[in-house]
Structure formats: C-alpha cells, structure tokens
mmCIF file of C-alpha atoms and ligand atoms in Angstrom:
data_model
loop_
_atom_site.group_PDB
_atom_site.id
_atom_site.type_symbol
_atom_site.label_atom_id
_atom_site.label_comp_id
_atom_site.label_asym_id
_atom_site.label_seq_id
_atom_site.Cartn_x
_atom_site.Cartn_y
_atom_site.Cartn_z
ATOM 1 C CA MET V 10 -50.555 -27.133 13.827
ATOM 2 C CA SER V 11 -52.080 -24.670 16.205
ATOM 3 C CA VAL V 12 -52.610 -25.467 19.861
ATOM 4 C CA PHE V 13 -55.327 -22.851 19.864
ATOM 5 C CA PRO V 14 -58.877 -23.219 18.703
ATOM 6 C CA PHE V 15 -58.038 -20.808 15.866
ATOM 7 C CA ASP V 16 -55.396 -20.451 13.171
ATOM 8 C CA GLY V 17 -52.089 -18.777 13.947
ATOM 9 C CA LEU V 18 -48.508 -19.389 14.949
ATOM 10 C CA ALA V 19 -48.179 -20.574 18.533
ATOM 11 C CA GLY V 20 -45.602 -18.908 20.732
ATOM 12 C CA GLU V 21 -45.119 -16.595 23.637
ATOM 13 C CA ALA V 22 -45.829 -12.897 24.054
ATOM 14 C CA TYR V 23 -44.427 -10.207 26.328
ATOM 15 C CA GLY V 24 -46.294 -7.015 27.109
ATOM 16 C CA PRO V 25 -44.681 -3.575 26.779
ATOM 17 C CA GLY V 26 -41.705 -3.338 29.158
ATOM 18 C CA SER V 27 -42.735 -6.534 30.926
ATOM 19 C CA SER V 28 -41.004 -9.883 31.283
ATOM 20 C CA ARG V 29 -44.241 -11.682 32.013
ATOM 21 C CA ARG V 30 -44.848 -14.433 29.540
ATOM 22 C CA HIS V 31 -48.216 -15.078 27.916
ATOM 23 C CA ARG V 32 -49.062 -18.062 25.783
ATOM 24 C CA ALA V 33 -50.137 -16.419 22.559
ATOM 25 C CA ALA V 34 -50.621 -16.855 18.844
ATOM 26 C CA LEU V 35 -49.776 -14.601 15.947
ATOM 27 C CA ILE V 36 -52.313 -14.421 13.144
ATOM 28 C CA ILE V 37 -50.805 -12.925 10.019
ATOM 29 C CA ALA V 38 -53.019 -11.446 7.307
ATOM 30 C CA ALA V 39 -51.901 -9.664 4.104
ATOM 31 C CA ASP V 40 -49.981 -6.751 5.621
ATOM 32 C CA SER V 41 -51.158 -6.778 9.186
ATOM 33 C CA ALA V 42 -50.744 -9.132 12.124
ATOM 34 C CA ARG V 43 -52.847 -9.778 15.185
ATOM 35 C CA LEU V 44 -51.482 -11.080 18.468
ATOM 36 C CA VAL V 45 -54.054 -12.962 20.510
ATOM 37 C CA ASP V 46 -53.930 -14.653 23.908
ATOM 38 C CA GLU V 47 -55.267 -18.102 24.808
ATOM 39 C CA THR V 48 -58.806 -16.801 25.073
ATOM 40 C CA GLY V 49 -58.663 -15.241 21.625
ATOM 41 C CA ALA V 50 -58.537 -11.690 23.031
ATOM 42 C CA THR V 51 -56.461 -9.292 20.922
ATOM 43 C CA LEU V 52 -53.236 -8.138 22.630
ATOM 44 C CA ALA V 53 -51.867 -6.101 19.747
ATOM 45 C CA GLU V 54 -52.663 -5.535 16.121
ATOM 46 C CA GLY V 55 -50.965 -3.848 13.170
ATOM 47 C CA ARG V 56 -47.680 -3.940 11.317
ATOM 48 C CA ALA V 57 -45.348 -6.694 12.500
ATOM 49 C CA ARG V 58 -41.585 -6.242 12.344
ATOM 50 C CA ARG V 59 -39.039 -9.047 12.699
ATOM 51 C CA GLU V 60 -35.931 -8.454 14.773
ATOM 52 C CA ALA V 61 -32.441 -9.676 13.892
ATOM 53 C CA ARG V 62 -32.123 -13.163 15.302
ATOM 54 C CA ILE V 63 -29.430 -14.547 17.583
ATOM 55 C CA ALA V 64 -28.233 -18.009 16.534
ATOM 56 C CA GLY V 65 -29.984 -20.725 18.530
ATOM 57 C CA GLY V 66 -32.592 -18.293 19.875
ATOM 58 C CA PRO V 67 -36.230 -17.830 18.976
ATOM 59 C CA SER V 68 -37.483 -15.499 16.263
ATOM 60 C CA ARG V 69 -38.814 -12.237 17.669
ATOM 61 C CA VAL V 70 -41.559 -10.127 16.164
ATOM 62 C CA VAL V 71 -42.350 -6.631 17.425
ATOM 63 C CA LEU V 72 -45.927 -5.364 17.183
ATOM 64 C CA PRO V 73 -47.530 -1.963 17.790
ATOM 65 C CA GLY V 74 -47.585 -1.033 21.476
ATOM 66 C CA GLU V 75 -44.183 -2.733 21.940
ATOM 67 C CA TRP V 76 -45.695 -6.169 22.294
ATOM 68 C CA VAL V 77 -43.124 -8.833 21.466
ATOM 69 C CA PHE V 78 -43.966 -12.230 20.083
ATOM 70 C CA GLU V 79 -41.461 -15.089 20.244
ATOM 71 C CA CYS V 80 -41.635 -18.349 18.369
ATOM 72 C CA ARG V 81 -39.275 -21.060 17.141
ATOM 73 C CA ASP V 82 -41.052 -21.763 13.871
ATOM 74 C CA HIS V 83 -38.555 -19.659 11.897
ATOM 75 C CA GLY V 84 -39.637 -21.146 8.568
ATOM 76 C CA ALA V 85 -43.284 -20.148 9.035
ATOM 77 C CA LEU V 86 -42.270 -16.589 10.010
ATOM 78 C CA ASP V 87 -39.894 -16.411 7.028
ATOM 79 C CA ALA V 88 -42.773 -17.387 4.757
ATOM 80 C CA ALA V 89 -45.222 -14.915 6.300
ATOM 81 C CA LEU V 90 -43.021 -11.914 7.058
ATOM 82 C CA GLY V 91 -39.801 -12.493 5.067
ATOM 83 C CA PRO V 92 -36.409 -13.295 6.556
ATOM 84 C CA ALA V 93 -35.095 -11.314 9.496
ATOM 85 C CA ARG V 94 -32.169 -8.952 8.985
ATOM 86 C CA GLY V 95 -28.838 -10.697 9.524
ATOM 87 C CA ASP V 96 -30.271 -14.135 8.779
ATOM 88 C CA TRP V 97 -27.524 -14.930 6.234
ATOM 89 C CA LEU V 98 -25.097 -14.685 9.138
ATOM 90 C CA ILE V 99 -27.207 -17.112 11.168
ATOM 91 C CA ARG V 100 -27.233 -19.528 8.274
ATOM 92 C CA ALA V 101 -23.445 -19.183 7.794
ATOM 93 C CA GLU V 102 -22.964 -19.778 11.521
ATOM 94 C CA ALA V 103 -25.304 -22.709 11.590
ATOM 95 C CA TRP V 104 -23.904 -24.482 8.575
ATOM 96 C CA HIS V 105 -20.351 -25.260 9.545
ATOM 97 C CA PRO V 106 -18.983 -26.535 6.216
ATOM 98 C CA ARG V 107 -19.970 -23.226 4.679
ATOM 99 C CA LEU V 108 -18.336 -21.372 7.554
ATOM 100 C CA ILE V 109 -15.105 -23.248 6.896
ATOM 101 C CA ALA V 110 -15.386 -22.284 3.228
ATOM 102 C CA VAL V 111 -15.944 -18.651 4.220
ATOM 103 C CA VAL V 112 -12.836 -18.700 6.430
ATOM 104 C CA ALA V 113 -10.798 -20.428 3.708
ATOM 105 C CA GLY V 114 -12.009 -17.793 1.231
ATOM 106 C CA CYS V 115 -10.919 -15.012 3.570
ATOM 107 C CA LEU V 116 -7.488 -16.582 4.030
ATOM 108 C CA LEU V 117 -7.113 -16.967 0.267
ATOM 109 C CA GLY V 118 -8.074 -13.312 -0.139
ATOM 110 C CA VAL V 119 -5.478 -12.228 2.417
ATOM 111 C CA TRP V 120 -2.853 -14.340 0.659
ATOM 112 C CA LEU V 121 -3.760 -12.853 -2.737
ATOM 113 C CA ILE V 122 -3.539 -9.328 -1.324
ATOM 114 C CA TRP V 123 -0.186 -10.124 0.247
ATOM 115 C CA ARG V 124 1.079 -11.734 -2.958
ATOM 116 C CA HIS V 125 -0.310 -9.378 -5.637
ATOM 117 C CA GLY V 126 -2.411 -6.742 -3.942
ATOM 118 C CA LEU V 127 0.576 -4.787 -2.709
ATOM 119 C CA ASP V 128 1.742 -4.182 -6.279
ATOM 120 C CA LEU V 129 -1.740 -2.999 -7.230
ATOM 121 C CA LEU V 130 -1.937 -0.865 -4.115
ATOM 122 C CA VAL V 131 1.445 0.718 -4.809
ATOM 123 C CA ALA V 132 0.476 1.349 -8.446
ATOM 124 C CA ALA V 133 -2.784 2.952 -7.300
ATOM 125 C CA ALA V 134 -0.975 5.061 -4.707
ATOM 126 C CA ILE V 135 1.513 6.278 -7.328
ATOM 127 C CA ALA V 136 -1.299 7.122 -9.733
ATOM 128 C CA LEU V 137 -3.076 9.055 -6.970
ATOM 129 C CA THR V 138 0.028 10.919 -5.806
ATOM 130 C CA PRO V 139 -0.220 14.528 -6.961
ATOM 131 C CA PRO V 140 2.964 15.846 -8.694
ATOM 132 C CA THR V 141 3.038 18.701 -6.191
ATOM 133 C CA LEU V 142 3.480 16.165 -3.373
ATOM 134 C CA VAL V 143 6.373 14.446 -5.185
ATOM 135 C CA GLU V 144 8.042 17.811 -5.761
ATOM 136 C CA ALA V 145 7.521 18.600 -2.079
ATOM 137 C CA ILE V 146 9.165 15.257 -1.170
ATOM 138 C CA ASP V 147 12.249 16.319 -3.161
ATOM 139 C CA ARG V 148 12.350 19.746 -1.556
ATOM 140 C CA GLY V 149 11.752 18.366 1.946
ATOM 141 C CA ASN V 150 14.392 15.660 1.651
ATOM 142 C CA LEU V 151 16.998 17.940 0.098
ATOM 143 C CA ALA V 152 16.387 20.523 2.815
ATOM 144 C CA ALA V 153 16.825 17.793 5.445
ATOM 145 C CA VAL V 154 20.070 16.576 3.834
ATOM 146 C CA ASP V 155 21.345 20.162 3.700
ATOM 147 C CA ARG V 156 20.349 20.810 7.289
ATOM 148 C CA MET V 157 21.836 17.609 8.663
ATOM 149 C CA PHE V 158 25.028 16.903 6.761
ATOM 150 C CA ALA V 159 25.542 18.581 3.404
ATOM 151 C CA GLU V 160 27.647 21.593 2.449
ATOM 152 C CA GLU V 161 27.812 23.554 -0.785
ATOM 153 C CA THR V 162 29.938 21.731 -3.316
ATOM 154 C CA GLY V 163 33.656 22.473 -3.126
ATOM 155 C CA LEU V 164 34.376 21.227 -6.647
ATOM 156 C CA PRO V 165 36.209 23.669 -8.932
ATOM 157 C CA PRO V 166 33.834 25.508 -11.308
ATOM 158 C CA ASP V 167 35.195 23.797 -14.430
ATOM 159 C CA ARG V 168 34.695 20.347 -12.876
ATOM 160 C CA GLN V 169 31.134 21.337 -11.911
ATOM 161 C CA ALA V 170 30.497 22.501 -15.463
ATOM 162 C CA GLY V 171 31.941 19.231 -16.827
ATOM 163 C CA ILE V 172 29.634 17.137 -14.606
ATOM 164 C CA ARG V 173 26.629 19.293 -15.533
ATOM 165 C CA ALA V 174 27.378 18.754 -19.212
ATOM 166 C CA ILE V 175 27.417 14.974 -18.640
ATOM 167 C CA PHE V 176 24.169 15.257 -16.695
ATOM 168 C CA ASP V 177 22.508 17.270 -19.491
ATOM 169 C CA ALA V 178 23.467 14.605 -22.030
ATOM 170 C CA ILE V 179 22.187 11.816 -19.743
ATOM 171 C CA ALA V 180 18.914 13.649 -19.007
ATOM 172 C CA ALA V 181 18.369 14.195 -22.755
ATOM 173 C CA ALA V 182 18.928 10.473 -23.434
ATOM 174 C CA ALA V 183 16.698 9.318 -20.561
ATOM 175 C CA PRO V 184 12.943 8.629 -20.782
ATOM 176 C CA PRO V 185 10.842 11.742 -20.071
ATOM 177 C CA PRO V 186 10.817 12.702 -16.379
ATOM 178 C CA PRO V 187 7.707 11.391 -14.576
ATOM 179 C CA TYR V 188 7.428 14.613 -12.532
ATOM 180 C CA GLY V 189 8.659 18.101 -13.396
ATOM 181 C CA GLU V 190 12.191 17.827 -14.735
ATOM 182 C CA TYR V 191 15.476 16.110 -13.947
ATOM 183 C CA ARG V 192 17.741 18.227 -11.798
ATOM 184 C CA LEU V 193 21.339 17.722 -10.661
ATOM 185 C CA VAL V 194 22.447 18.900 -7.238
ATOM 186 C CA LEU V 195 26.155 18.852 -6.344
ATOM 187 C CA ARG V 196 26.904 18.684 -2.631
ATOM 188 C CA ASP V 197 29.808 18.060 -0.332
ATOM 189 C CA VAL V 198 28.478 15.362 1.990
ATOM 190 C CA PRO V 199 31.462 13.908 3.886
ATOM 191 C CA GLY V 200 29.177 11.622 5.874
ATOM 192 C CA LEU V 201 27.976 9.799 2.766
ATOM 193 C CA GLY V 202 31.326 9.071 1.123
ATOM 194 C CA PRO V 203 31.391 8.574 -2.638
ATOM 195 C CA ASN V 204 27.669 8.602 -3.253
ATOM 196 C CA ALA V 205 24.877 9.523 -5.591
ATOM 197 C CA PHE V 206 21.173 9.169 -5.023
ATOM 198 C CA ALA V 207 17.912 10.089 -6.653
ATOM 199 C CA LEU V 208 14.829 11.666 -5.094
ATOM 200 C CA PRO V 209 11.488 10.618 -6.596
ATOM 201 C CA GLY V 210 10.678 13.981 -8.175
ATOM 202 C CA GLY V 211 13.792 13.889 -10.377
ATOM 203 C CA THR V 212 16.441 15.493 -8.161
ATOM 204 C CA LEU V 213 19.801 13.691 -8.442
ATOM 205 C CA VAL V 214 22.391 14.355 -5.772
ATOM 206 C CA LEU V 215 26.066 13.617 -6.457
ATOM 207 C CA THR V 216 28.676 13.998 -3.731
ATOM 208 C CA ASP V 217 32.011 15.757 -4.149
ATOM 209 C CA ASP V 218 33.712 12.600 -2.893
ATOM 210 C CA LEU V 219 32.360 10.597 -5.823
ATOM 211 C CA ALA V 220 33.320 13.301 -8.337
ATOM 212 C CA GLU V 221 36.848 13.489 -6.892
ATOM 213 C CA ARG V 222 37.463 9.758 -6.724
ATOM 214 C CA PHE V 223 36.101 9.145 -10.224
ATOM 215 C CA PRO V 224 37.490 11.711 -12.665
ATOM 216 C CA ASP V 225 36.453 9.495 -15.600
ATOM 217 C CA ASP V 226 33.437 11.023 -17.440
ATOM 218 C CA ASP V 227 32.205 7.554 -18.377
ATOM 219 C CA VAL V 228 31.906 6.559 -14.712
ATOM 220 C CA ILE V 229 29.982 9.744 -13.865
ATOM 221 C CA ALA V 230 27.720 9.105 -16.877
ATOM 222 C CA ALA V 231 27.138 5.466 -15.855
ATOM 223 C CA VAL V 232 26.282 6.443 -12.272
ATOM 224 C CA LEU V 233 23.970 9.286 -13.379
ATOM 225 C CA GLY V 234 22.365 6.991 -15.977
ATOM 226 C CA HIS V 235 21.659 4.441 -13.238
ATOM 227 C CA GLU V 236 20.231 7.068 -10.856
ATOM 228 C CA ILE V 237 18.081 8.733 -13.500
ATOM 229 C CA ALA V 238 16.688 5.276 -14.364
ATOM 230 C CA HIS V 239 15.529 4.956 -10.728
ATOM 231 C CA VAL V 240 13.610 8.218 -11.210
ATOM 232 C CA SER V 241 12.064 7.433 -14.575
ATOM 233 C CA GLU V 242 10.971 4.006 -13.271
ATOM 234 C CA ARG V 243 9.634 5.674 -10.079
ATOM 235 C CA HIS V 244 11.614 3.207 -7.956
ATOM 236 C CA SER V 245 11.971 5.308 -4.814
ATOM 237 C CA LEU V 246 8.269 6.134 -4.735
ATOM 238 C CA ARG V 247 7.456 2.443 -5.192
ATOM 239 C CA GLN V 248 9.890 1.454 -2.484
ATOM 240 C CA LEU V 249 8.567 4.144 -0.192
ATOM 241 C CA TYR V 250 4.952 3.119 -0.666
ATOM 242 C CA ARG V 251 5.882 -0.520 -0.223
ATOM 243 C CA SER V 252 7.391 0.161 3.179
ATOM 244 C CA LEU V 253 4.421 2.362 4.048
ATOM 245 C CA SER V 254 1.924 -0.097 2.624
ATOM 246 C CA ILE V 255 -0.109 -0.614 5.778
ATOM 247 C CA TYR V 256 -0.377 3.114 6.303
ATOM 248 C CA MET V 257 -1.167 3.593 2.613
ATOM 249 C CA LEU V 258 -3.901 0.985 2.813
ATOM 250 C CA VAL V 259 -5.529 2.881 5.638
ATOM 251 C CA ALA V 260 -4.999 6.215 3.866
ATOM 252 C CA LEU V 261 -6.533 4.932 0.627
ATOM 253 C CA ILE V 262 -9.531 3.440 2.401
ATOM 254 C CA ALA V 263 -9.947 6.594 4.467
ATOM 255 C CA GLY V 264 -9.649 8.543 1.200
ATOM 256 C CA ASP V 265 -7.104 10.967 2.556
ATOM 257 C CA VAL V 266 -3.332 10.889 2.469
ATOM 258 C CA GLY V 267 -3.362 12.731 5.752
ATOM 259 C CA PRO V 268 -0.848 14.780 7.676
ATOM 260 C CA VAL V 269 1.009 11.780 9.160
ATOM 261 C CA LEU V 270 1.976 10.417 5.759
ATOM 262 C CA GLU V 271 3.032 13.857 4.604
ATOM 263 C CA ASP V 272 5.255 14.122 7.664
ATOM 264 C CA VAL V 273 6.807 10.757 6.868
ATOM 265 C CA LEU V 274 7.356 11.654 3.215
ATOM 266 C CA LEU V 275 8.765 15.085 3.891
ATOM 267 C CA GLU V 276 10.754 14.155 6.972
ATOM 268 C CA GLY V 277 13.938 13.695 4.931
ATOM 269 C CA ASN V 278 16.508 11.027 5.673
ATOM 270 C CA LEU V 279 13.842 8.417 5.041
ATOM 271 C CA LEU V 280 14.647 8.023 1.360
ATOM 272 C CA LEU V 281 18.345 7.743 2.127
ATOM 273 C CA SER V 282 17.647 4.890 4.487
ATOM 274 C CA LEU V 283 15.601 2.991 1.925
ATOM 275 C CA ALA V 284 17.564 0.373 0.072
ATOM 276 C CA TYR V 285 16.278 -0.356 -3.396
ATOM 277 C CA SER V 286 15.237 -3.908 -4.082
ATOM 278 C CA ARG V 287 17.410 -6.198 -6.171
ATOM 279 C CA ALA V 288 14.850 -6.122 -8.971
ATOM 280 C CA HIS V 289 14.952 -2.315 -9.000
ATOM 281 C CA GLU V 290 18.769 -2.358 -9.123
ATOM 282 C CA ARG V 291 18.755 -4.801 -12.025
ATOM 283 C CA ASP V 292 16.237 -2.618 -13.901
ATOM 284 C CA ALA V 293 18.173 0.577 -13.175
ATOM 285 C CA ASP V 294 21.431 -1.073 -14.262
ATOM 286 C CA ALA V 295 19.880 -2.230 -17.550
ATOM 287 C CA LEU V 296 18.159 1.074 -18.328
ATOM 288 C CA GLY V 297 21.147 3.107 -17.089
ATOM 289 C CA ILE V 298 23.462 1.261 -19.463
ATOM 290 C CA GLU V 299 21.126 2.084 -22.359
ATOM 291 C CA ILE V 300 20.902 5.743 -21.359
ATOM 292 C CA ALA V 301 24.680 6.152 -20.944
ATOM 293 C CA ALA V 302 25.331 4.467 -24.295
ATOM 294 C CA ARG V 303 22.663 6.583 -26.028
ATOM 295 C CA ALA V 304 24.303 9.709 -24.578
ATOM 296 C CA GLY V 305 27.625 8.623 -26.116
ATOM 297 C CA TYR V 306 29.405 7.272 -23.028
ATOM 298 C CA ASP V 307 30.958 3.885 -22.405
ATOM 299 C CA PRO V 308 28.465 1.960 -20.233
ATOM 300 C CA ALA V 309 31.156 -0.560 -19.223
ATOM 301 C CA ALA V 310 32.326 2.129 -16.798
ATOM 302 C CA LEU V 311 29.580 0.883 -14.466
ATOM 303 C CA ILE V 312 31.661 -2.276 -13.884
ATOM 304 C CA THR V 313 34.761 -0.132 -13.273
ATOM 305 C CA PHE V 314 32.714 1.766 -10.719
ATOM 306 C CA PHE V 315 31.517 -1.400 -8.945
ATOM 307 C CA GLU V 316 35.041 -2.794 -8.779
ATOM 308 C CA ALA V 317 36.496 0.456 -7.502
ATOM 309 C CA LEU V 318 33.810 0.729 -4.784
ATOM 310 C CA ASP V 319 34.807 -2.714 -3.570
ATOM 311 C CA ARG V 320 38.343 -1.449 -2.995
ATOM 312 C CA ILE V 321 37.278 1.737 -1.249
ATOM 313 C CA ALA V 322 37.057 1.387 2.472
ATOM 314 C CA ALA V 323 34.620 3.995 3.639
ATOM 315 C CA PRO V 324 35.470 4.702 7.280
ATOM 316 C CA GLN V 325 33.728 8.043 6.963
ATOM 317 C CA GLY V 326 30.293 6.494 6.508
ATOM 318 C CA PRO V 327 27.973 4.894 4.028
ATOM 319 C CA ALA V 328 29.036 4.875 0.404
ATOM 320 C CA TRP V 329 26.867 4.310 -2.659
ATOM 321 C CA ARG V 330 26.808 0.600 -1.879
ATOM 322 C CA SER V 331 24.829 1.057 1.327
ATOM 323 C CA THR V 332 21.798 2.354 -0.557
ATOM 324 C CA HIS V 333 22.590 0.220 -3.609
ATOM 325 C CA PRO V 334 23.536 -3.217 -2.283
ATOM 326 C CA LEU V 335 26.255 -4.646 -4.492
ATOM 327 C CA SER V 336 26.670 -8.305 -5.107
ATOM 328 C CA ALA V 337 28.778 -10.528 -7.305
ATOM 329 C CA ASP V 338 25.552 -11.505 -9.079
ATOM 330 C CA ARG V 339 24.846 -7.917 -9.937
ATOM 331 C CA ALA V 340 28.267 -7.197 -11.418
ATOM 332 C CA ARG V 341 28.025 -10.424 -13.434
ATOM 333 C CA ALA V 342 24.516 -9.470 -14.636
ATOM 334 C CA VAL V 343 25.822 -6.094 -15.793
ATOM 335 C CA GLU V 344 28.693 -7.814 -17.610
ATOM 336 C CA GLU V 345 26.153 -10.035 -19.349
ATOM 337 C CA MET V 346 23.975 -7.055 -20.298
ATOM 338 C CA LEU V 347 27.041 -5.353 -21.753
ATOM 339 C CA SER V 348 28.176 -8.412 -23.691
ATOM 340 C CA GLU V 349 24.672 -8.771 -25.143
ATOM 341 C CA ARG V 350 24.934 -5.234 -26.467
ATOM 342 C CA ASP V 351 28.128 -5.964 -28.426
HETATM 343 ZN ZN1 ZN N 27 20.455 1.964 -7.679
#
C-alpha cells in the first residue's frame, strides 16, 4: 500500500553525495524506474540497480545521478528488479537451521578430505610429477649424501661385481621401473651402519657395512628386492607428498610446484629422514619376497636379516631399522607370507 497519492514503493531517498533523507517513492516500469518525492516531482529516472544487501538492513537501489533509494520491502523489490547480488548469503545467514547445515556440511567435507582426500591428493601429485623432477630428486639426494657422509665404496672389485650381478637379477625380476631405470649405487657410509635405501627415481644405495656384515647372496637379494619394491610402488614419493601435503595442496591449487617445493625435494637428507609407513613396509616385504624368489634367491633370508639386525648394536649411527621400523609383528607377517608360499 502506498502512502503517496500515486503508485510506487514507499521509502527514503538520498541525493548525490548527501546524507539528507527525503521521503520518496520508487515507481518501476518495464525496464526503467522513476524516483519521486512527496509532491510527485521526479528526483531521478532511468535504469535502477540493486546493491548487495547487508543482513538486517534495508534494500538499496541506485539510480542515475547517484540517487539512492532505500526501502524494507525486499520482496517487492525482488519481484520488480530481481534479487540483489549476495542475497543467498543473506538468506543463509537469516535462516539459522540452514546455516547449521552449511557448517555441518563443511565439517563433513573437511573430515572426508582428511580421511580420503589426502590419498587422492597424493595420487594426483604423483601423476602430475614430471619424470625429470623425480630423476632430479635422485640426483639431488645422492649428491647430498655424497657431500655430507658418503665415500666411494671400499668393497673389493669381485664383491662389487657379485652384488651387481644380484642386483641385475633382482631388477630383471621386479615390475618395470616407474621412472627411468633401476640403478645400484655402492657407497661407504659409516654414519648409516648396515643400510640400504631407495630413492624415488629408482636409485638404490647399499652401504659397504651391509655388504660386509651379510656375505650371504640371499640376504643381499632379499634386501634389494625389498628396496626395489619401494621404488616400483612409488612409496618414497607417496610418503614425501604425504608429509608435504599442506604445501602440495597449496601448490596444486596455485597450479605451480614452485621453487620452495623443489628446494625441499632436492635438499637431500629429507628422504633419509622419512620413515616408511607400516603399510608400505608390509607391501614392500610381500613384493620383495616375490621378486627375490622369482630371481632365484631364497626369500627366507629376509627373516635372517631381521634377526641379525636385532643383534647388531649400531653405535656408529642409524642402521636399516631406523628408516625401516622393525617390529615383532612384521617379522611374523613375513614368516606367514613365506609359509603361504610353500
Ligand atoms: Zn622398507
């Protein structure tokens, strides 16, 4: 109902740049609006534009000449001019049960991302990782190991040749390398004790200490089989991306891996400090056993290796078990895997 002697929406008007209030009415025709004062004199005329509304406040309409019309009959303005931008937010704010549902939905989404999204994110990151970057990770990490604590291998040439022959057989029996090719690097790394580790691009490092303590070919084959399984299953890349997940999330959204991540990946030492998860160890044990057996070695040597590591005190630093946490469960699981093979 109009308080004026003519049709129109009753409200208040402000002149250009002025805070003086006029009682006014807005008369809306097909695609034009006319703002009139109490006397019926036209204040402004032309295209009317609604402004985004603040919850609890009036609806504002801007007219040519910067005249502003304010009115609380939101429904009538919606019908005449269409809803204002941002009105869905007003409605969500105004209707509290829906707001609670929105918040609950957000929390559920966060939980789902935390529970499953990380796996998807890591899988996406791995798929997006260019092979050249993975090869650079291997080179960078090996260079860092060499710079910080590794020496050329001191193993006699015939022992080196023997280990390389085992490695060749294991590599041939393993699934195809995910990046480039499998590569064995022999190093004297006193600080790491009897150790072997795999870099994501397929570089396997075996320490002199391990080769000297375990002259048995089957043990070397079992250890190399286990390490090569970590590579073929892309475990270190998965583990790496998992621990960098927040950064990865940002990098993926920003669409650029960026120099910081490259620094982290190529900084060396990082991979050595990453412990594989129990699930990865179980998978690498199972696949490693298959690979060693396929290559003609006795996979039960993995148990021998576990038991021997337990007896070795490693005062000189971390042994294989620091990057590959051993547990009674794990040895028992391997025994079960082996007995199932018989
Ligand atoms: Zn492992």
